[in-house]
Amino acid sequence: MALFGFEKDTLLDLTVNVIPLGIILFFIAAFAVVPAFGTDPVFTGMQFALMISMFLLLAVLTYYAGRAIEGAEQEQESLEEASAVNEPEGEVTGLEDGDDAEAELDDASADGDDE
Amino acid sequence: MAAGDLVLTGLMAVLLVGIAALLTRIENWRSYTPLAGGGTATGETVVHREKPAGIVRWLTTVDHKDIGLLYGVYAVIAFAVGGIMAMLIRLQLVTPGGALLGANAYNSILTSHGITMLFLFGTPIIAAFANYFIPLLIGADDMAFPRINAIAFWLLPPAALLIWAGFFLAPVTENMIEPAQTAWTMYTPLSVEQTNPGVDLMLLGLHLSGVAATMGAINFIATVFTERAEEVTWANLDIFSWTILTQSALILFAFPLLGSAIVMLLLDRNLATTFFAVEGGGPLLWQHLFWFFGHPEVYILVLPPMGLVSLILPKFAGRKLFGFKFVVYSTLAIGVLSFGVWAHHMFSTGMDPRLRASFMAVSLAIAIPSAVKTFNWITTMWNGRLRLTSPMLFCIGFISNFIIGGVTGVFLAAIPVDLVLHDTYYVVGHFHYIVMGAIGFAAFAGIYYWFPVFTGRMYQRTLGKAHFWLSMIGTNVTFFAMLALGYLGMPRRYATYQFDGAIAPLAQVQTYHLLATVGAVLLFVGQLIFVWNVVQSWLEGPKVEDGDPWDLERDGMLDREFQWFDRKLETAVTDGGEDEEQSALTGARSDD
Amino acid sequence: MEEQPGLSDQYRMSSPWPVFVALGLALSEIGVFIGLFPVAVFGLILFGGSVAGILTESGYATRPWPTLVGIGVLLAVLAALVAVLQLPTSAFTLANVGEGPLFTRLVAVVVAGAVMVAMGGAGSVAEQTKV
């Protein structure tokens, strides 16, 4: 599965932002189908511009954030595979815990004497 | 007039010559070389080779940890001032006729309470944590621009003095210059028509604080993007840094707009421009500009506290943060959507219903990311090995209060409900649950959690718990009573409420006001304990000898800042034990 | 980072300039917006001077004087531009200083700019003749 070129895990993480996107989309559709206050070129235009711009901005930011995080993750994984360092409790592919375990474990284990 | 000018000129000349003399002593302009350790040109003794001693050290520091501490001290002082103002407001409203203050004094204090708490406590306390810990958490040597960091802080004291200027100047100038009475929203035309120069001073203070916040934000963005240690990537960047990054982006877009709007208001007031006049841009333009800043400001204040809770809560739950990336993505979502909801503060202004509807849609959508975080925190605690230390208690209190504050907010996002509750105490109760119950609590959690790092000592645990319970009960008594007052129709901002008991339930209103005041007293006592605890423990508390005072190693959750702290303690020991106060406050980094 | 010469080996974690940059900005805002002529002039000079100083200290500039002259010119030109665009030429009289609210403020800015140019010029001349 490679929707927008994301891995399944990343897609699952991104669902969190799909919900607000869906709500906005619902209202866009609802207001388009039932224009309760009539239509007016200026105000209806602004009304939809507002919702659509928010929808697009959120979608774009989510996309790029997902890209950046997934990219960094893959890079890290390939590094870890290459060097095969001591990974404390090999939970790397868990659904929700794996991701943050990874994030936190690195802090704890990867570095003792940085700076 | 001429005499006054002359005096001012003399004063300024003396000031300038004094500063120039001071600077030439410290800095040799003609042949500048960075001063090596051992002494400064001022001839002071040097306890640490990076910094001069005494008060000069604090005035000249560009070390992110020192600046963080300065921000923290500044914020706590502002919190005390704003808190005393809040107590005066609550005491005033014990009786319908007002127990304490005249209407003007009440309005002044109400205005200053809001501005003080939001701009002089809220933003700086977040900057305090961010300055101290972002570089440590991401493994940077310092902020990207240490000097800009210092400039941003030093803009704040003048900002506070200007915002409070009316209170100092009113007695001296026989009320020629009074404190501003505009409410923190400074709505036009009221704020244009008040001829009181105190309003100008307050606006300038706000402008300076906005400049400071913007400089800080640029610095944080640059730091997180460019100064990360090699092994810190976007995939394992800690949650607090994520929220600070998002917050800084919000500041970058929101605060310059506030600054411009304030300049426009100042021009309207002093130079007869017509930006917000009926024949010009119209008074509603101010509301649009203000809330385009104002709503992101809400998230500027709440995102980093959310990050703090996301960082601290797992440490005492013995589990990793559930759905770390959910929290990251929802933080980003809040960041974007916060710019599309501003007019939900203006539903009752008579704007076009179609526009209102779209603002309602986005406002309802933005509730989701916040709710996601709440569920993540609750799930993190689920089946965890909870340790109810003071920071943990404050985190749990944060969640509890945030739920009440958040859910009441969702109702306000719906236009029909908002039209009924607009400008009542319901709104006041709602946002105080967030700003005190959530943001304040997260700040306390942060202060207790990192108290050993800040001071090298441990706070007094019993006092910490007393502080928590008094704050928790006080917050809920005070602000829940306000929600009830809102349902009874009590309008906000009023200095008195002597309305006709036949048309409104005056007796109940008074009872709830009384309850709110009782809660405020509890809160006040709690904060007294807090200040006592911090000051006494800083001076005399037991020294922390373990680099891991919270026993985080066991769960593999010892973050970088505590690793740094551990190294510092060890270095201090191998050095033969530096003077402990100095070693607590300066880094030992150069010895690494 | 380049802007901190020798920071990596020196760790000189203090600078006297930030306080004065902040103070200068605060005083110039008060002076210009409230319309206090001396405060505006001295505030702007302090601000410009401190900016020149901090840029020199952090290695963005080798000497402070050109920066000072630059800021002075910039301020004076900006204020003059606003004056030309916003005020009728009849307002440009010496008697008007202290009368028109906008004109007085702009004169303050121009004066501050002129003083900075003079200071910068004097500073670099003095430096060249001495060394």
mmCIF file with all atom_site columns, N, CA and C in Angstrom, chain A residues 12-14 16-17 23 27 31 37-40 43 46-47 50-51 54 58 61 65-66 73 76 96 99-100 107-108 111 114-115, chain B residues 231 233 320-326 329 332-333 336 340 352-355 357-359 361 365 368 372 556 560 563-564 567 589:
data_model
loop_
_atom_site.group_PDB
_atom_site.id
_atom_site.type_symbol
_atom_site.label_atom_id
_atom_site.label_alt_id
_atom_site.label_comp_id
_atom_site.label_asym_id
_atom_site.label_entity_id
_atom_site.label_seq_id
_atom_site.pdbx_PDB_ins_code
_atom_site.Cartn_x
_atom_site.Cartn_y
_atom_site.Cartn_z
_atom_site.occupancy
_atom_site.B_iso_or_equiv
_atom_site.pdbx_formal_charge
_atom_site.auth_seq_id
_atom_site.auth_comp_id
_atom_site.auth_asym_id
_atom_site.auth_atom_id
_atom_site.pdbx_PDB_model_num
ATOM 1   N N  . LEU A 1 12  ? -1.043  5.445  8.769  1.00 0.00 ? 12  LEU A N  1
ATOM 2   C CA . LEU A 1 12  ? -1.840  5.282  9.979  1.00 0.00 ? 12  LEU A CA 1
ATOM 3   C C  . LEU A 1 12  ? -1.647  6.485  10.901 1.00 0.00 ? 12  LEU A C  1
ATOM 4   N N  . ASP A 1 13  ? -0.391  6.952  11.021 1.00 0.00 ? 13  ASP A N  1
ATOM 5   C CA . ASP A 1 13  ? -0.142  8.127  11.855 1.00 0.00 ? 13  ASP A CA 1
ATOM 6   C C  . ASP A 1 13  ? -0.847  9.353  11.293 1.00 0.00 ? 13  ASP A C  1
ATOM 7   N N  . LEU A 1 14  ? -0.877  9.430  9.968  1.00 0.00 ? 14  LEU A N  1
ATOM 8   C CA . LEU A 1 14  ? -1.440  10.635 9.352  1.00 0.00 ? 14  LEU A CA 1
ATOM 9   C C  . LEU A 1 14  ? -2.956  10.691 9.467  1.00 0.00 ? 14  LEU A C  1
ATOM 10  N N  . VAL A 1 16  ? -4.640  10.940 11.868 1.00 0.00 ? 16  VAL A N  1
ATOM 11  C CA . VAL A 1 16  ? -5.038  11.890 12.893 1.00 0.00 ? 16  VAL A CA 1
ATOM 12  C C  . VAL A 1 16  ? -5.417  13.230 12.270 1.00 0.00 ? 16  VAL A C  1
ATOM 13  N N  . ASN A 1 17  ? -4.745  13.606 11.173 1.00 0.00 ? 17  ASN A N  1
ATOM 14  C CA . ASN A 1 17  ? -5.090  14.872 10.535 1.00 0.00 ? 17  ASN A CA 1
ATOM 15  C C  . ASN A 1 17  ? -6.144  14.715 9.450  1.00 0.00 ? 17  ASN A C  1
ATOM 16  N N  . ILE A 1 23  ? -13.774 16.825 8.481  1.00 0.00 ? 23  ILE A N  1
ATOM 17  C CA . ILE A 1 23  ? -14.810 17.725 9.012  1.00 0.00 ? 23  ILE A CA 1
ATOM 18  C C  . ILE A 1 23  ? -14.947 18.952 8.111  1.00 0.00 ? 23  ILE A C  1
ATOM 19  N N  . PHE A 1 27  ? -18.222 20.141 5.840  1.00 0.00 ? 27  PHE A N  1
ATOM 20  C CA . PHE A 1 27  ? -18.903 21.442 5.846  1.00 0.00 ? 27  PHE A CA 1
ATOM 21  C C  . PHE A 1 27  ? -18.864 22.095 4.471  1.00 0.00 ? 27  PHE A C  1
ATOM 22  N N  . PHE A 1 31  ? -22.354 23.102 2.947  1.00 0.00 ? 31  PHE A N  1
ATOM 23  C CA . PHE A 1 31  ? -22.685 24.483 2.584  1.00 0.00 ? 31  PHE A CA 1
ATOM 24  C C  . PHE A 1 31  ? -22.903 24.612 1.081  1.00 0.00 ? 31  PHE A C  1
ATOM 25  N N  . PHE A 1 37  ? -28.082 30.594 3.544  1.00 0.00 ? 37  PHE A N  1
ATOM 26  C CA . PHE A 1 37  ? -28.202 32.048 3.605  1.00 0.00 ? 37  PHE A CA 1
ATOM 27  C C  . PHE A 1 37  ? -28.148 32.665 2.213  1.00 0.00 ? 37  PHE A C  1
ATOM 28  N N  . GLY A 1 38  ? -28.477 31.855 1.201  1.00 0.00 ? 38  GLY A N  1
ATOM 29  C CA . GLY A 1 38  ? -28.430 32.375 -0.159 1.00 0.00 ? 38  GLY A CA 1
ATOM 30  C C  . GLY A 1 38  ? -26.995 32.474 -0.637 1.00 0.00 ? 38  GLY A C  1
ATOM 31  N N  . THR A 1 39  ? -26.818 32.818 -1.907 1.00 0.00 ? 39  THR A N  1
ATOM 32  C CA . THR A 1 39  ? -25.453 32.957 -2.418 1.00 0.00 ? 39  THR A CA 1
ATOM 33  C C  . THR A 1 39  ? -25.204 34.386 -2.834 1.00 0.00 ? 39  THR A C  1
ATOM 34  N N  . ASP A 1 40  ? -23.964 34.750 -2.679 1.00 0.00 ? 40  ASP A N  1
ATOM 35  C CA . ASP A 1 40  ? -23.535 36.102 -2.991 1.00 0.00 ? 40  ASP A CA 1
ATOM 36  C C  . ASP A 1 40  ? -22.113 35.958 -3.470 1.00 0.00 ? 40  ASP A C  1
ATOM 37  N N  . PHE A 1 43  ? -19.401 37.067 -0.645 1.00 0.00 ? 43  PHE A N  1
ATOM 38  C CA . PHE A 1 43  ? -19.373 36.375 0.647  1.00 0.00 ? 43  PHE A CA 1
ATOM 39  C C  . PHE A 1 43  ? -19.319 34.862 0.489  1.00 0.00 ? 43  PHE A C  1
ATOM 40  N N  . MET A 1 46  ? -15.782 34.138 -0.333 1.00 0.00 ? 46  MET A N  1
ATOM 41  C CA . MET A 1 46  ? -14.911 34.180 0.836  1.00 0.00 ? 46  MET A CA 1
ATOM 42  C C  . MET A 1 46  ? -15.151 32.977 1.735  1.00 0.00 ? 46  MET A C  1
ATOM 43  N N  . GLN A 1 47  ? -16.433 32.621 1.846  1.00 0.00 ? 47  GLN A N  1
ATOM 44  C CA . GLN A 1 47  ? -16.770 31.485 2.709  1.00 0.00 ? 47  GLN A CA 1
ATOM 45  C C  . GLN A 1 47  ? -16.022 30.232 2.262  1.00 0.00 ? 47  GLN A C  1
ATOM 46  N N  . LEU A 1 50  ? -12.106 30.431 2.478  1.00 0.00 ? 50  LEU A N  1
ATOM 47  C CA . LEU A 1 50  ? -11.595 30.200 3.827  1.00 0.00 ? 50  LEU A CA 1
ATOM 48  C C  . LEU A 1 50  ? -11.445 28.718 4.114  1.00 0.00 ? 50  LEU A C  1
ATOM 49  N N  . MET A 1 51  ? -12.536 27.991 3.852  1.00 0.00 ? 51  MET A N  1
ATOM 50  C CA . MET A 1 51  ? -12.501 26.571 4.202  1.00 0.00 ? 51  MET A CA 1
ATOM 51  C C  . MET A 1 51  ? -11.534 25.811 3.308  1.00 0.00 ? 51  MET A C  1
ATOM 52  N N  . MET A 1 54  ? -7.875  26.525 4.190  1.00 0.00 ? 54  MET A N  1
ATOM 53  C CA . MET A 1 54  ? -7.470  25.799 5.396  1.00 0.00 ? 54  MET A CA 1
ATOM 54  C C  . MET A 1 54  ? -7.255  24.322 5.086  1.00 0.00 ? 54  MET A C  1
ATOM 55  N N  . LEU A 1 58  ? -3.562  22.600 5.473  1.00 0.00 ? 58  LEU A N  1
ATOM 56  C CA . LEU A 1 58  ? -3.375  21.488 6.403  1.00 0.00 ? 58  LEU A CA 1
ATOM 57  C C  . LEU A 1 58  ? -2.899  20.246 5.656  1.00 0.00 ? 58  LEU A C  1
ATOM 58  N N  . LEU A 1 61  ? 0.817   20.735 4.659  1.00 0.00 ? 61  LEU A N  1
ATOM 59  C CA . LEU A 1 61  ? 1.747   20.646 5.800  1.00 0.00 ? 61  LEU A CA 1
ATOM 60  C C  . LEU A 1 61  ? 1.844   19.209 6.302  1.00 0.00 ? 61  LEU A C  1
ATOM 61  N N  . ALA A 1 65  ? 5.298   17.182 6.464  1.00 0.00 ? 65  ALA A N  1
ATOM 62  C CA . ALA A 1 65  ? 5.772   16.688 7.759  1.00 0.00 ? 65  ALA A CA 1
ATOM 63  C C  . ALA A 1 65  ? 5.925   15.174 7.712  1.00 0.00 ? 65  ALA A C  1
ATOM 64  N N  . GLY A 1 66  ? 4.936   14.486 7.108  1.00 0.00 ? 66  GLY A N  1
ATOM 65  C CA . GLY A 1 66  ? 5.016   13.034 6.977  1.00 0.00 ? 66  GLY A CA 1
ATOM 66  C C  . GLY A 1 66  ? 6.244   12.630 6.182  1.00 0.00 ? 66  GLY A C  1
ATOM 67  N N  . GLU A 1 73  ? 13.255  8.624  9.371  1.00 0.00 ? 73  GLU A N  1
ATOM 68  C CA . GLU A 1 73  ? 13.138  7.301  9.961  1.00 0.00 ? 73  GLU A CA 1
ATOM 69  C C  . GLU A 1 73  ? 13.862  6.256  9.123  1.00 0.00 ? 73  GLU A C  1
ATOM 70  N N  . GLN A 1 76  ? 17.497  6.454  9.368  1.00 0.00 ? 76  GLN A N  1
ATOM 71  C CA . GLN A 1 76  ? 17.957  5.946  10.649 1.00 0.00 ? 76  GLN A CA 1
ATOM 72  C C  . GLN A 1 76  ? 17.958  4.419  10.656 1.00 0.00 ? 76  GLN A C  1
ATOM 73  N N  . GLU A 1 96  ? 1.850   1.432  17.455 1.00 0.00 ? 96  GLU A N  1
ATOM 74  C CA . GLU A 1 96  ? 1.945   2.769  18.021 1.00 0.00 ? 96  GLU A CA 1
ATOM 75  C C  . GLU A 1 96  ? 3.140   2.877  18.952 1.00 0.00 ? 96  GLU A C  1
ATOM 76  N N  . ASP A 1 99  ? 6.874   3.307  17.297 1.00 0.00 ? 99  ASP A N  1
ATOM 77  C CA . ASP A 1 99  ? 7.341   4.591  16.799 1.00 0.00 ? 99  ASP A CA 1
ATOM 78  C C  . ASP A 1 99  ? 7.939   5.438  17.902 1.00 0.00 ? 99  ASP A C  1
ATOM 79  N N  . ASP A 1 100 ? 7.166   5.549  18.985 1.00 0.00 ? 100 ASP A N  1
ATOM 80  C CA . ASP A 1 100 ? 7.698   6.444  19.999 1.00 0.00 ? 100 ASP A CA 1
ATOM 81  C C  . ASP A 1 100 ? 8.770   5.765  20.828 1.00 0.00 ? 100 ASP A C  1
ATOM 82  N N  . ASP A 1 107 ? 17.187  8.503  22.440 1.00 0.00 ? 107 ASP A N  1
ATOM 83  C CA . ASP A 1 107 ? 17.683  9.484  23.401 1.00 0.00 ? 107 ASP A CA 1
ATOM 84  C C  . ASP A 1 107 ? 18.465  8.794  24.505 1.00 0.00 ? 107 ASP A C  1
ATOM 85  N N  . ALA A 1 108 ? 17.884  7.673  24.952 1.00 0.00 ? 108 ALA A N  1
ATOM 86  C CA . ALA A 1 108 ? 18.457  7.059  26.135 1.00 0.00 ? 108 ALA A CA 1
ATOM 87  C C  . ALA A 1 108 ? 19.715  6.263  25.817 1.00 0.00 ? 108 ALA A C  1
ATOM 88  N N  . ASP A 1 111 ? 23.360  7.759  22.860 1.00 0.00 ? 111 ASP A N  1
ATOM 89  C CA . ASP A 1 111 ? 24.408  8.727  23.131 1.00 0.00 ? 111 ASP A CA 1
ATOM 90  C C  . ASP A 1 111 ? 24.736  8.777  24.611 1.00 0.00 ? 111 ASP A C  1
ATOM 91  N N  . ASP A 1 114 ? 27.705  12.756 24.090 1.00 0.00 ? 114 ASP A N  1
ATOM 92  C CA . ASP A 1 114 ? 27.650  13.684 22.957 1.00 0.00 ? 114 ASP A CA 1
ATOM 93  C C  . ASP A 1 114 ? 27.960  15.084 23.440 1.00 0.00 ? 114 ASP A C  1
ATOM 94  N N  . GLU A 1 115 ? 27.642  15.998 22.626 1.00 0.00 ? 115 GLU A N  1
ATOM 95  C CA . GLU A 1 115 ? 27.813  17.423 22.837 1.00 0.00 ? 115 GLU A CA 1
ATOM 96  C C  . GLU A 1 115 ? 29.149  17.936 22.299 1.00 0.00 ? 115 GLU A C  1
ATOM 97  N N  . GLU B 2 231 ? 22.626  13.167 15.696 1.00 0.00 ? 231 GLU B N  1
ATOM 98  C CA . GLU B 2 231 ? 21.750  12.009 15.879 1.00 0.00 ? 231 GLU B CA 1
ATOM 99  C C  . GLU B 2 231 ? 20.311  12.415 16.197 1.00 0.00 ? 231 GLU B C  1
ATOM 100 N N  . THR B 2 233 ? 17.097  13.623 14.733 1.00 0.00 ? 233 THR B N  1
ATOM 101 C CA . THR B 2 233 ? 16.483  13.796 13.417 1.00 0.00 ? 233 THR B CA 1
ATOM 102 C C  . THR B 2 233 ? 15.019  14.168 13.596 1.00 0.00 ? 233 THR B C  1
ATOM 103 N N  . LYS B 2 320 ? 6.086   4.895  27.478 1.00 0.00 ? 320 LYS B N  1
ATOM 104 C CA . LYS B 2 320 ? 6.322   5.885  26.438 1.00 0.00 ? 320 LYS B CA 1
ATOM 105 C C  . LYS B 2 320 ? 5.015   6.600  26.134 1.00 0.00 ? 320 LYS B C  1
ATOM 106 N N  . LEU B 2 321 ? 5.165   7.815  25.621 1.00 0.00 ? 321 LEU B N  1
ATOM 107 C CA . LEU B 2 321 ? 3.958   8.547  25.209 1.00 0.00 ? 321 LEU B CA 1
ATOM 108 C C  . LEU B 2 321 ? 3.218   7.749  24.149 1.00 0.00 ? 321 LEU B C  1
ATOM 109 N N  . PHE B 2 322 ? 1.961   7.490  24.411 1.00 0.00 ? 322 PHE B N  1
ATOM 110 C CA . PHE B 2 322 ? 1.162   6.731  23.455 1.00 0.00 ? 322 PHE B CA 1
ATOM 111 C C  . PHE B 2 322 ? 0.959   7.565  22.199 1.00 0.00 ? 322 PHE B C  1
ATOM 112 N N  . GLY B 2 323 ? 1.225   6.966  21.051 1.00 0.00 ? 323 GLY B N  1
ATOM 113 C CA . GLY B 2 323 ? 0.971   7.664  19.779 1.00 0.00 ? 323 GLY B CA 1
ATOM 114 C C  . GLY B 2 323 ? 1.750   8.950  19.652 1.00 0.00 ? 323 GLY B C  1
ATOM 115 N N  . PHE B 2 324 ? 3.072   8.854  19.865 1.00 0.00 ? 324 PHE B N  1
ATOM 116 C CA . PHE B 2 324 ? 3.933   10.036 19.778 1.00 0.00 ? 324 PHE B CA 1
ATOM 117 C C  . PHE B 2 324 ? 3.656   10.835 18.516 1.00 0.00 ? 324 PHE B C  1
ATOM 118 N N  . LYS B 2 325 ? 3.530   10.142 17.402 1.00 0.00 ? 325 LYS B N  1
ATOM 119 C CA . LYS B 2 325 ? 3.385   10.877 16.145 1.00 0.00 ? 325 LYS B CA 1
ATOM 120 C C  . LYS B 2 325 ? 2.004   11.479 15.969 1.00 0.00 ? 325 LYS B C  1
ATOM 121 N N  . PHE B 2 326 ? 1.010   10.850 16.583 1.00 0.00 ? 326 PHE B N  1
ATOM 122 C CA . PHE B 2 326 ? -0.307  11.495 16.595 1.00 0.00 ? 326 PHE B CA 1
ATOM 123 C C  . PHE B 2 326 ? -0.188  12.885 17.217 1.00 0.00 ? 326 PHE B C  1
ATOM 124 N N  . TYR B 2 329 ? 1.697   15.268 14.715 1.00 0.00 ? 329 TYR B N  1
ATOM 125 C CA . TYR B 2 329 ? 0.881   15.721 13.583 1.00 0.00 ? 329 TYR B CA 1
ATOM 126 C C  . TYR B 2 329 ? -0.268  16.606 14.044 1.00 0.00 ? 329 TYR B C  1
ATOM 127 N N  . LEU B 2 332 ? 0.911   20.071 14.589 1.00 0.00 ? 332 LEU B N  1
ATOM 128 C CA . LEU B 2 332 ? 1.043   20.803 13.331 1.00 0.00 ? 332 LEU B CA 1
ATOM 129 C C  . LEU B 2 332 ? -0.331  21.221 12.803 1.00 0.00 ? 332 LEU B C  1
ATOM 130 N N  . ALA B 2 333 ? -1.311  20.332 12.959 1.00 0.00 ? 333 ALA B N  1
ATOM 131 C CA . ALA B 2 333 ? -2.661  20.655 12.485 1.00 0.00 ? 333 ALA B CA 1
ATOM 132 C C  . ALA B 2 333 ? -3.210  21.860 13.224 1.00 0.00 ? 333 ALA B C  1
ATOM 133 N N  . VAL B 2 336 ? -1.731  25.097 11.876 1.00 0.00 ? 336 VAL B N  1
ATOM 134 C CA . VAL B 2 336 ? -2.289  25.624 10.628 1.00 0.00 ? 336 VAL B CA 1
ATOM 135 C C  . VAL B 2 336 ? -3.699  26.152 10.850 1.00 0.00 ? 336 VAL B C  1
ATOM 136 N N  . GLY B 2 340 ? -7.390  29.982 10.846 1.00 0.00 ? 340 GLY B N  1
ATOM 137 C CA . GLY B 2 340 ? -8.651  30.042 10.099 1.00 0.00 ? 340 GLY B CA 1
ATOM 138 C C  . GLY B 2 340 ? -9.868  30.096 10.989 1.00 0.00 ? 340 GLY B C  1
ATOM 139 N N  . ASP B 2 352 ? -21.359 38.705 8.047  1.00 0.00 ? 352 ASP B N  1
ATOM 140 C CA . ASP B 2 352 ? -22.179 37.909 7.136  1.00 0.00 ? 352 ASP B CA 1
ATOM 141 C C  . ASP B 2 352 ? -22.335 36.480 7.636  1.00 0.00 ? 352 ASP B C  1
ATOM 142 N N  . PRO B 2 353 ? -23.560 35.957 7.656  1.00 0.00 ? 353 PRO B N  1
ATOM 143 C CA . PRO B 2 353 ? -23.772 34.598 8.199  1.00 0.00 ? 353 PRO B CA 1
ATOM 144 C C  . PRO B 2 353 ? -23.011 33.521 7.455  1.00 0.00 ? 353 PRO B C  1
ATOM 145 N N  . ARG B 2 354 ? -22.750 33.715 6.165  1.00 0.00 ? 354 ARG B N  1
ATOM 146 C CA . ARG B 2 354 ? -21.999 32.697 5.423  1.00 0.00 ? 354 ARG B CA 1
ATOM 147 C C  . ARG B 2 354 ? -20.560 32.619 5.931  1.00 0.00 ? 354 ARG B C  1
ATOM 148 N N  . LEU B 2 355 ? -19.981 33.810 6.221  1.00 0.00 ? 355 LEU B N  1
ATOM 149 C CA . LEU B 2 355 ? -18.619 33.805 6.752  1.00 0.00 ? 355 LEU B CA 1
ATOM 150 C C  . LEU B 2 355 ? -18.580 33.163 8.131  1.00 0.00 ? 355 LEU B C  1
ATOM 151 N N  . ALA B 2 357 ? -20.460 30.915 9.227  1.00 0.00 ? 357 ALA B N  1
ATOM 152 C CA . ALA B 2 357 ? -20.602 29.466 9.104  1.00 0.00 ? 357 ALA B CA 1
ATOM 153 C C  . ALA B 2 357 ? -19.255 28.810 8.810  1.00 0.00 ? 357 ALA B C  1
ATOM 154 N N  . SER B 2 358 ? -18.458 29.463 7.928  1.00 0.00 ? 358 SER B N  1
ATOM 155 C CA . SER B 2 358 ? -17.194 28.806 7.598  1.00 0.00 ? 358 SER B CA 1
ATOM 156 C C  . SER B 2 358 ? -16.233 28.867 8.780  1.00 0.00 ? 358 SER B C  1
ATOM 157 N N  . PHE B 2 359 ? -16.283 29.953 9.565  1.00 0.00 ? 359 PHE B N  1
ATOM 158 C CA . PHE B 2 359 ? -15.432 30.005 10.749 1.00 0.00 ? 359 PHE B CA 1
ATOM 159 C C  . PHE B 2 359 ? -15.860 28.943 11.760 1.00 0.00 ? 359 PHE B C  1
ATOM 160 N N  . ALA B 2 361 ? -17.117 26.070 10.964 1.00 0.00 ? 361 ALA B N  1
ATOM 161 C CA . ALA B 2 361 ? -16.653 24.780 10.460 1.00 0.00 ? 361 ALA B CA 1
ATOM 162 C C  . ALA B 2 361 ? -15.205 24.526 10.853 1.00 0.00 ? 361 ALA B C  1
ATOM 163 N N  . ALA B 2 365 ? -13.440 21.849 13.503 1.00 0.00 ? 365 ALA B N  1
ATOM 164 C CA . ALA B 2 365 ? -12.387 20.927 13.064 1.00 0.00 ? 365 ALA B CA 1
ATOM 165 C C  . ALA B 2 365 ? -11.170 20.997 13.972 1.00 0.00 ? 365 ALA B C  1
ATOM 166 N N  . ILE B 2 368 ? -10.571 18.642 17.070 1.00 0.00 ? 368 ILE B N  1
ATOM 167 C CA . ILE B 2 368 ? -10.140 17.242 16.969 1.00 0.00 ? 368 ILE B CA 1
ATOM 168 C C  . ILE B 2 368 ? -8.686  17.044 17.402 1.00 0.00 ? 368 ILE B C  1
ATOM 169 N N  . VAL B 2 372 ? -7.467  14.597 20.341 1.00 0.00 ? 372 VAL B N  1
ATOM 170 C CA . VAL B 2 372 ? -6.550  13.477 20.100 1.00 0.00 ? 372 VAL B CA 1
ATOM 171 C C  . VAL B 2 372 ? -5.467  13.441 21.165 1.00 0.00 ? 372 VAL B C  1
ATOM 172 N N  . GLY B 2 556 ? 14.301  3.680  31.008 1.00 0.00 ? 556 GLY B N  1
ATOM 173 C CA . GLY B 2 556 ? 15.000  4.084  29.786 1.00 0.00 ? 556 GLY B CA 1
ATOM 174 C C  . GLY B 2 556 ? 14.505  5.403  29.242 1.00 0.00 ? 556 GLY B C  1
ATOM 175 N N  . ARG B 2 560 ? 18.051  13.915 27.254 1.00 0.00 ? 560 ARG B N  1
ATOM 176 C CA . ARG B 2 560 ? 19.341  14.581 27.163 1.00 0.00 ? 560 ARG B CA 1
ATOM 177 C C  . ARG B 2 560 ? 19.587  15.596 28.259 1.00 0.00 ? 560 ARG B C  1
ATOM 178 N N  . GLN B 2 563 ? 20.818  13.907 31.224 1.00 0.00 ? 563 GLN B N  1
ATOM 179 C CA . GLN B 2 563 ? 22.165  13.382 30.983 1.00 0.00 ? 563 GLN B CA 1
ATOM 180 C C  . GLN B 2 563 ? 23.191  14.493 31.107 1.00 0.00 ? 563 GLN B C  1
ATOM 181 N N  . TRP B 2 564 ? 22.811  15.654 30.550 1.00 0.00 ? 564 TRP B N  1
ATOM 182 C CA . TRP B 2 564 ? 23.693  16.824 30.665 1.00 0.00 ? 564 TRP B CA 1
ATOM 183 C C  . TRP B 2 564 ? 23.900  17.181 32.124 1.00 0.00 ? 564 TRP B C  1
ATOM 184 N N  . ARG B 2 567 ? 26.254  14.791 33.792 1.00 0.00 ? 567 ARG B N  1
ATOM 185 C CA . ARG B 2 567 ? 27.644  15.084 33.452 1.00 0.00 ? 567 ARG B CA 1
ATOM 186 C C  . ARG B 2 567 ? 28.143  16.284 34.223 1.00 0.00 ? 567 ARG B C  1
ATOM 187 N N  . ARG B 2 589 ? 30.371  23.160 30.545 1.00 0.00 ? 589 ARG B N  1
ATOM 188 C CA . ARG B 2 589 ? 30.535  22.602 29.227 1.00 0.00 ? 589 ARG B CA 1
ATOM 189 C C  . ARG B 2 589 ? 31.969  22.713 28.731 1.00 0.00 ? 589 ARG B C  1
#
